[in-house]
Amino acid sequence: MPTKLQKDIIILAIESSCDDTAAAIIKNGNILSNEVASQQIHELYGGVVPELASRAHQQNIVPVVSVALKKANIDLKELSAIAFTKGPGLIGSLMVGSSFAKSLAQSLNIPLIGIHHMQAHVLAHFIDQPIPAFPFLCLTVSGGHTQIARMDSYFESEILGKTIDDAAGEAFDKTAKMLGLPYPGGPLVDKYAQEGNPDAFQFPQPQIPQLDYSFSGLKTSFLYFIQKQEKINPNFIAENLNDLCASMQHTIIKHLLKKLILASDQTEIKEIALAGGVSANSKLREMIVTTGIKKNWKTYIPAFQYCTDNAAMIAMAAHFKYLNQEFESLDTAPFARS
Ligand code: KG4
Ligand code: ZN
């Protein structure tokens, strides 16, 4: 916390890496507002259409930033810095956020802070108490990434394992799509699974060495299974929707936790955090806690508003970068690819 003589650190953060336009205000490390405009248009197409996402970001960014400032009761003149998601993400979407942030920082003559989206998902754990102690392991599971990282400090980490093909969120979304459910399907699989039997159907556990993940073989075996069953009974999906969701969800979560247990055993780290959109999954949240009790872990699960894409996590990461005085040059490339 700054003393009376020090200036408050107030940052406006913008997140626009995929299909959510988000803005947040953080003051001295405390989130004052956290706004998200989700883009409904993609539901019509069963997935994110990059060009439509960029256009929607252009329409949403000014109103979302205005509401974030208003709710935080902060004037533009009070801002110490502007932060934005530098990547990874959809290039057109990232460009909207980065151009907006750069122009605003330039016009206000304040520093610009670029944030790595995946780092921000992990640093969301520092928004509210309890916060994990370094070193900790973080399983980050989103629509584009699945990885286990050992976090040694806010910005020093090592990726111990990651998916060699699809991300866990993608596996959830594709499962939903194969079952005829709308995009984004992850939350719907979660919802139907709550009424289903996770042992109703058996799908092969991916066999991948070490701490890496793979979901594409599982996805294919699920597809072949439902195609075969639908030939025998055309109402198979409708009659077994809850059990299909529960069984597939169970297989995905077992694979996620198996590698996390291995990572904890290998590193002897028992501070374990979960992050990313899939961390909103009710069964995953429940199972990481029960696994943690058995394995004597301290588990950290983000509040729901910080699981899926949000600007509060960008703001939290930006606060730490501001303290380190790590700023972007105003003529920096607009985005990072990885
Ligand atoms: O982190 P995120 O919002 O965006 C990316 O950075 O990708 O993650 C989005 C992913 C989507 O695949 C979505 O279906 C999944 O998170 N997701 C869920 C749940 N809520 C969001 N998957 C399973 N169960 C949920 N409750
Ligand atoms: Zn994300």
Coordinates of C-alpha atoms in Angstrom, one line a residue, residues 27-323:
K27 CA -6.5 0.7 -7.4
N28 CA -3.4 -0.2 -5.3
G29 CA -4.0 -3.9 -6.0
N30 CA -7.8 -3.9 -5.2
I31 CA -10.3 -4.5 -8.0
L32 CA -12.8 -1.6 -8.1
S33 CA -14.8 -2.7 -11.2
N34 CA -14.8 -5.7 -13.6
E35 CA -17.0 -5.5 -16.7
V36 CA -17.5 -8.1 -19.4
A37 CA -19.6 -7.9 -22.6
S38 CA -19.9 -11.4 -24.0
Q39 CA -20.6 -11.7 -27.7
Q40 CA -23.8 -13.7 -28.4
I41 CA -23.4 -13.6 -32.2
H42 CA -21.1 -16.6 -32.3
E43 CA -23.9 -18.9 -31.0
L44 CA -25.4 -18.7 -34.5
Y45 CA -22.3 -20.3 -36.0
G46 CA -21.4 -22.9 -33.4
G47 CA -18.0 -21.3 -32.6
V48 CA -16.1 -18.0 -32.5
V49 CA -16.0 -16.3 -36.0
P50 CA -12.8 -14.2 -35.8
E51 CA -14.0 -11.4 -38.1
L52 CA -17.2 -11.0 -36.2
A53 CA -15.4 -11.0 -32.9
S54 CA -13.1 -8.1 -34.0
R55 CA -16.2 -6.1 -35.1
A56 CA -18.0 -6.7 -31.9
H57 CA -15.0 -5.7 -29.9
Q58 CA -14.9 -2.4 -31.8
Q59 CA -18.5 -1.8 -30.9
N60 CA -18.2 -2.9 -27.3
I61 CA -14.9 -1.5 -26.2
V62 CA -15.9 2.2 -25.6
P63 CA -19.1 1.4 -23.6
V64 CA -17.4 -1.4 -21.6
V65 CA -14.5 0.9 -20.6
S66 CA -16.9 3.8 -19.8
V67 CA -19.0 1.5 -17.5
A68 CA -15.8 0.2 -15.8
L69 CA -14.6 3.7 -15.1
K70 CA -18.1 4.8 -13.9
K71 CA -18.6 1.9 -11.5
A72 CA -15.1 2.4 -10.1
N73 CA -15.8 6.1 -9.8
I74 CA -12.5 6.9 -11.5
D75 CA -11.8 9.6 -14.0
L76 CA -9.5 9.1 -16.9
K77 CA -7.2 11.8 -15.5
E78 CA -6.6 9.7 -12.4
L79 CA -5.2 6.7 -14.3
S80 CA -1.5 5.7 -13.7
A81 CA -1.3 3.3 -16.6
I82 CA -3.3 1.4 -19.3
A83 CA -3.0 -2.4 -19.5
F84 CA -4.0 -4.7 -22.3
T85 CA -3.8 -8.4 -23.3
K86 CA -0.9 -8.8 -25.6
G87 CA -1.6 -12.4 -26.5
P88 CA -2.1 -15.3 -27.2
G89 CA -5.5 -14.9 -28.8
L90 CA -7.2 -14.1 -32.1
I91 CA -5.1 -11.5 -33.9
G92 CA -8.0 -9.2 -35.0
S93 CA -9.5 -9.3 -31.5
L94 CA -6.1 -8.5 -29.8
M95 CA -5.5 -5.6 -32.3
V96 CA -8.7 -3.9 -31.2
G97 CA -7.8 -4.0 -27.5
S98 CA -4.1 -3.1 -28.1
S99 CA -4.8 -0.2 -30.4
F100 CA -7.4 1.2 -28.0
A101 CA -5.0 0.9 -25.0
K102 CA -2.1 2.4 -26.9
S103 CA -4.0 5.4 -28.2
L104 CA -5.4 6.1 -24.7
A105 CA -2.0 5.7 -23.0
Q106 CA -0.5 8.0 -25.6
S107 CA -3.2 10.7 -25.3
L108 CA -3.1 10.6 -21.5
N109 CA 0.8 10.4 -21.6
I110 CA 0.9 7.5 -19.1
P111 CA 2.6 4.1 -19.4
L112 CA 1.3 1.1 -21.3
I113 CA 1.5 -2.4 -19.9
G114 CA 1.2 -5.6 -22.0
I115 CA 0.0 -8.7 -20.3
H116 CA 0.3 -12.4 -21.4
H117 CA -3.2 -13.9 -21.2
M118 CA -2.2 -17.2 -19.7
Q119 CA 0.0 -15.5 -17.0
A120 CA -3.1 -13.4 -16.1
H121 CA -5.3 -16.5 -15.6
V122 CA -2.8 -17.7 -13.0
L123 CA -2.3 -14.3 -11.4
A124 CA -6.1 -14.1 -10.9
H125 CA -5.3 -16.1 -7.7
F126 CA -3.8 -12.9 -6.2
I127 CA -7.1 -10.9 -6.4
D128 CA -8.7 -12.4 -3.3
Q129 CA -7.5 -14.2 -0.2
P130 CA -6.3 -16.9 0.3
I131 CA -3.4 -16.5 -2.1
P132 CA -1.1 -19.4 -3.0
A133 CA 2.5 -19.4 -1.7
F134 CA 5.4 -19.7 -4.2
P135 CA 6.4 -22.1 -5.6
F136 CA 3.0 -23.4 -6.5
L137 CA 1.6 -25.6 -9.4
C138 CA -1.2 -24.2 -11.5
L139 CA -3.3 -26.3 -13.8
T140 CA -4.6 -23.8 -16.4
V141 CA -7.4 -25.1 -18.5
S142 CA -9.1 -22.9 -21.1
G143 CA -10.6 -23.0 -24.5
G144 CA -7.1 -22.7 -26.2
H145 CA -4.7 -24.0 -23.6
T146 CA -4.2 -26.8 -21.1
Q147 CA -1.0 -26.7 -19.1
I148 CA 0.6 -27.4 -15.7
A149 CA 3.1 -24.6 -14.7
R150 CA 5.3 -24.3 -11.7
M151 CA 5.1 -20.7 -10.6
D152 CA 8.3 -19.5 -8.9
S153 CA 7.3 -15.9 -8.7
Y154 CA 4.6 -13.6 -10.3
F155 CA 6.4 -13.7 -13.7
E156 CA 8.8 -16.6 -13.4
S157 CA 7.4 -20.0 -14.3
E158 CA 8.1 -23.2 -16.0
I159 CA 5.6 -25.1 -18.0
L160 CA 5.9 -28.7 -16.8
G161 CA 3.3 -30.2 -19.2
K162 CA 0.8 -29.2 -21.8
T163 CA -1.6 -30.6 -24.3
I164 CA -0.1 -31.9 -27.5
D165 CA -3.3 -31.3 -29.4
D166 CA -6.7 -30.0 -28.3
A167 CA -7.3 -28.0 -25.1
A168 CA -9.6 -29.3 -22.3
G169 CA -12.1 -26.5 -23.0
E170 CA -12.1 -27.5 -26.7
A171 CA -12.8 -31.1 -25.7
F172 CA -15.8 -29.9 -23.7
D173 CA -17.0 -27.6 -26.5
K174 CA -16.6 -30.4 -29.2
T175 CA -18.4 -32.9 -27.0
A176 CA -21.3 -30.4 -26.7
K177 CA -21.3 -29.9 -30.5
M178 CA -21.4 -33.6 -31.2
L179 CA -24.4 -33.8 -28.9
G180 CA -26.2 -31.0 -30.7
L181 CA -25.7 -28.5 -27.9
P182 CA -25.1 -24.8 -28.7
Y183 CA -21.8 -22.9 -28.4
P184 CA -20.1 -22.5 -25.9
G185 CA -20.9 -26.0 -24.8
G186 CA -18.6 -26.4 -21.8
P187 CA -21.1 -25.0 -19.3
L188 CA -24.0 -27.0 -20.8
V189 CA -22.0 -30.3 -20.5
D190 CA -21.4 -29.4 -16.9
K191 CA -25.1 -28.7 -16.4
Y192 CA -26.4 -32.0 -18.0
A193 CA -23.7 -34.0 -16.3
Q194 CA -25.0 -33.0 -12.9
E195 CA -28.1 -35.3 -13.6
G196 CA -26.1 -38.1 -15.2
N197 CA -24.1 -41.2 -14.2
P198 CA -20.3 -40.7 -14.8
D199 CA -19.8 -44.5 -15.1
A200 CA -22.6 -45.1 -17.6
F201 CA -20.2 -45.2 -20.6
Q202 CA -16.5 -45.9 -20.6
F203 CA -14.2 -44.0 -22.9
P204 CA -10.5 -44.7 -23.3
Q205 CA -8.2 -42.6 -21.0
P206 CA -5.6 -40.8 -23.1
Q207 CA -2.2 -42.5 -22.7
I208 CA 0.4 -39.8 -23.0
P209 CA 3.8 -39.9 -21.4
Q210 CA 5.0 -37.6 -18.5
L211 CA 3.0 -34.5 -17.7
D212 CA 1.5 -33.8 -21.2
Y213 CA -2.1 -34.0 -22.1
S214 CA -4.0 -35.1 -25.2
F215 CA -7.7 -34.9 -25.9
S216 CA -8.1 -35.5 -29.7
G217 CA -8.2 -39.3 -29.5
L218 CA -10.8 -39.1 -26.8
K219 CA -12.9 -36.8 -28.9
T220 CA -12.7 -39.2 -31.9
S221 CA -13.6 -42.2 -29.8
F222 CA -16.6 -40.3 -28.5
L223 CA -17.7 -39.4 -32.0
Y224 CA -17.4 -43.0 -33.3
F225 CA -19.3 -44.2 -30.2
I226 CA -22.3 -41.9 -30.6
Q227 CA -22.4 -42.5 -34.4
K228 CA -22.5 -46.3 -33.8
Q229 CA -25.2 -46.0 -31.2
E230 CA -27.3 -43.6 -33.2
K231 CA -27.4 -46.2 -36.1
I232 CA -28.9 -48.7 -33.7
N233 CA -31.2 -46.2 -31.9
P234 CA -31.8 -42.8 -33.6
N235 CA -32.8 -41.3 -30.2
F236 CA -29.7 -42.5 -28.4
I237 CA -28.3 -39.0 -27.7
A238 CA -31.7 -37.6 -26.6
E239 CA -32.3 -40.6 -24.3
N240 CA -28.8 -40.6 -22.8
L241 CA -27.8 -36.9 -22.8
N242 CA -27.1 -36.6 -19.1
D243 CA -25.1 -39.9 -18.9
L244 CA -23.1 -39.0 -22.0
C245 CA -22.2 -35.6 -20.6
A246 CA -21.3 -37.1 -17.2
S247 CA -19.2 -39.9 -18.6
M248 CA -17.3 -37.7 -21.0
Q249 CA -16.7 -35.0 -18.4
H250 CA -15.5 -37.7 -15.9
T251 CA -13.0 -39.0 -18.5
I252 CA -11.6 -35.4 -19.2
I253 CA -11.4 -34.6 -15.5
K254 CA -9.6 -37.9 -14.6
H255 CA -7.0 -37.2 -17.3
L256 CA -6.5 -33.6 -16.0
L257 CA -6.1 -34.7 -12.4
K258 CA -3.9 -37.7 -13.1
K259 CA -1.2 -35.5 -14.5
L260 CA -1.6 -32.9 -11.8
I261 CA -1.1 -35.6 -9.1
L262 CA 2.0 -36.8 -11.0
A263 CA 3.3 -33.2 -11.2
S264 CA 2.8 -32.7 -7.5
D265 CA 4.5 -36.1 -6.7
Q266 CA 7.5 -35.3 -8.9
T267 CA 8.0 -31.7 -7.7
E268 CA 6.8 -32.4 -4.1
I269 CA 4.8 -29.1 -4.3
K270 CA 1.5 -29.3 -2.5
E271 CA 0.3 -25.7 -3.1
I272 CA -2.0 -26.4 -6.1
A273 CA -4.1 -23.9 -8.0
L274 CA -6.6 -24.2 -10.8
A275 CA -7.2 -21.5 -13.4
G276 CA -8.9 -20.8 -16.8
G277 CA -12.4 -21.1 -18.2
V278 CA -12.7 -24.8 -17.4
S279 CA -12.0 -24.1 -13.8
A280 CA -15.7 -23.0 -13.7
N281 CA -16.6 -26.7 -14.1
S282 CA -18.5 -27.8 -11.0
K283 CA -17.2 -31.4 -11.0
L284 CA -13.6 -30.3 -11.6
R285 CA -13.8 -27.9 -8.7
E286 CA -15.2 -30.6 -6.5
M287 CA -12.8 -33.3 -7.6
I288 CA -9.6 -31.1 -7.1
V289 CA -10.8 -30.4 -3.6
T290 CA -11.4 -34.1 -2.7
T291 CA -8.1 -35.1 -4.4
G292 CA -6.4 -32.3 -2.4
I293 CA -7.7 -33.6 0.9
K294 CA -6.4 -37.1 0.0
K295 CA -3.0 -35.8 -1.1
N296 CA -2.6 -33.2 1.7
W297 CA -2.6 -30.3 -0.8
K298 CA -3.6 -26.7 -0.2
T299 CA -5.9 -26.1 -3.2
Y300 CA -6.8 -22.7 -4.7
I301 CA -9.9 -22.4 -6.9
P302 CA -10.8 -19.0 -8.4
A303 CA -14.1 -17.2 -7.8
F304 CA -16.4 -17.8 -10.8
Q305 CA -16.0 -14.3 -12.2
Y306 CA -12.3 -14.8 -12.5
C307 CA -12.4 -18.3 -14.2
T308 CA -13.5 -17.4 -17.7
D309 CA -11.9 -14.5 -19.6
N310 CA -12.1 -11.2 -17.6
A311 CA -10.1 -8.0 -17.3
A312 CA -9.7 -8.2 -13.5
M313 CA -7.0 -10.8 -14.0
I314 CA -5.2 -8.6 -16.6
A315 CA -5.5 -5.7 -14.0
M316 CA -3.9 -7.8 -11.3
A317 CA -1.0 -8.9 -13.5
A318 CA -0.6 -5.2 -14.6
H319 CA -0.4 -4.1 -11.0
F320 CA 2.6 -6.3 -10.4
K321 CA 4.2 -5.2 -13.7
Y322 CA 3.6 -1.6 -12.6
L323 CA 5.4 -2.2 -9.3

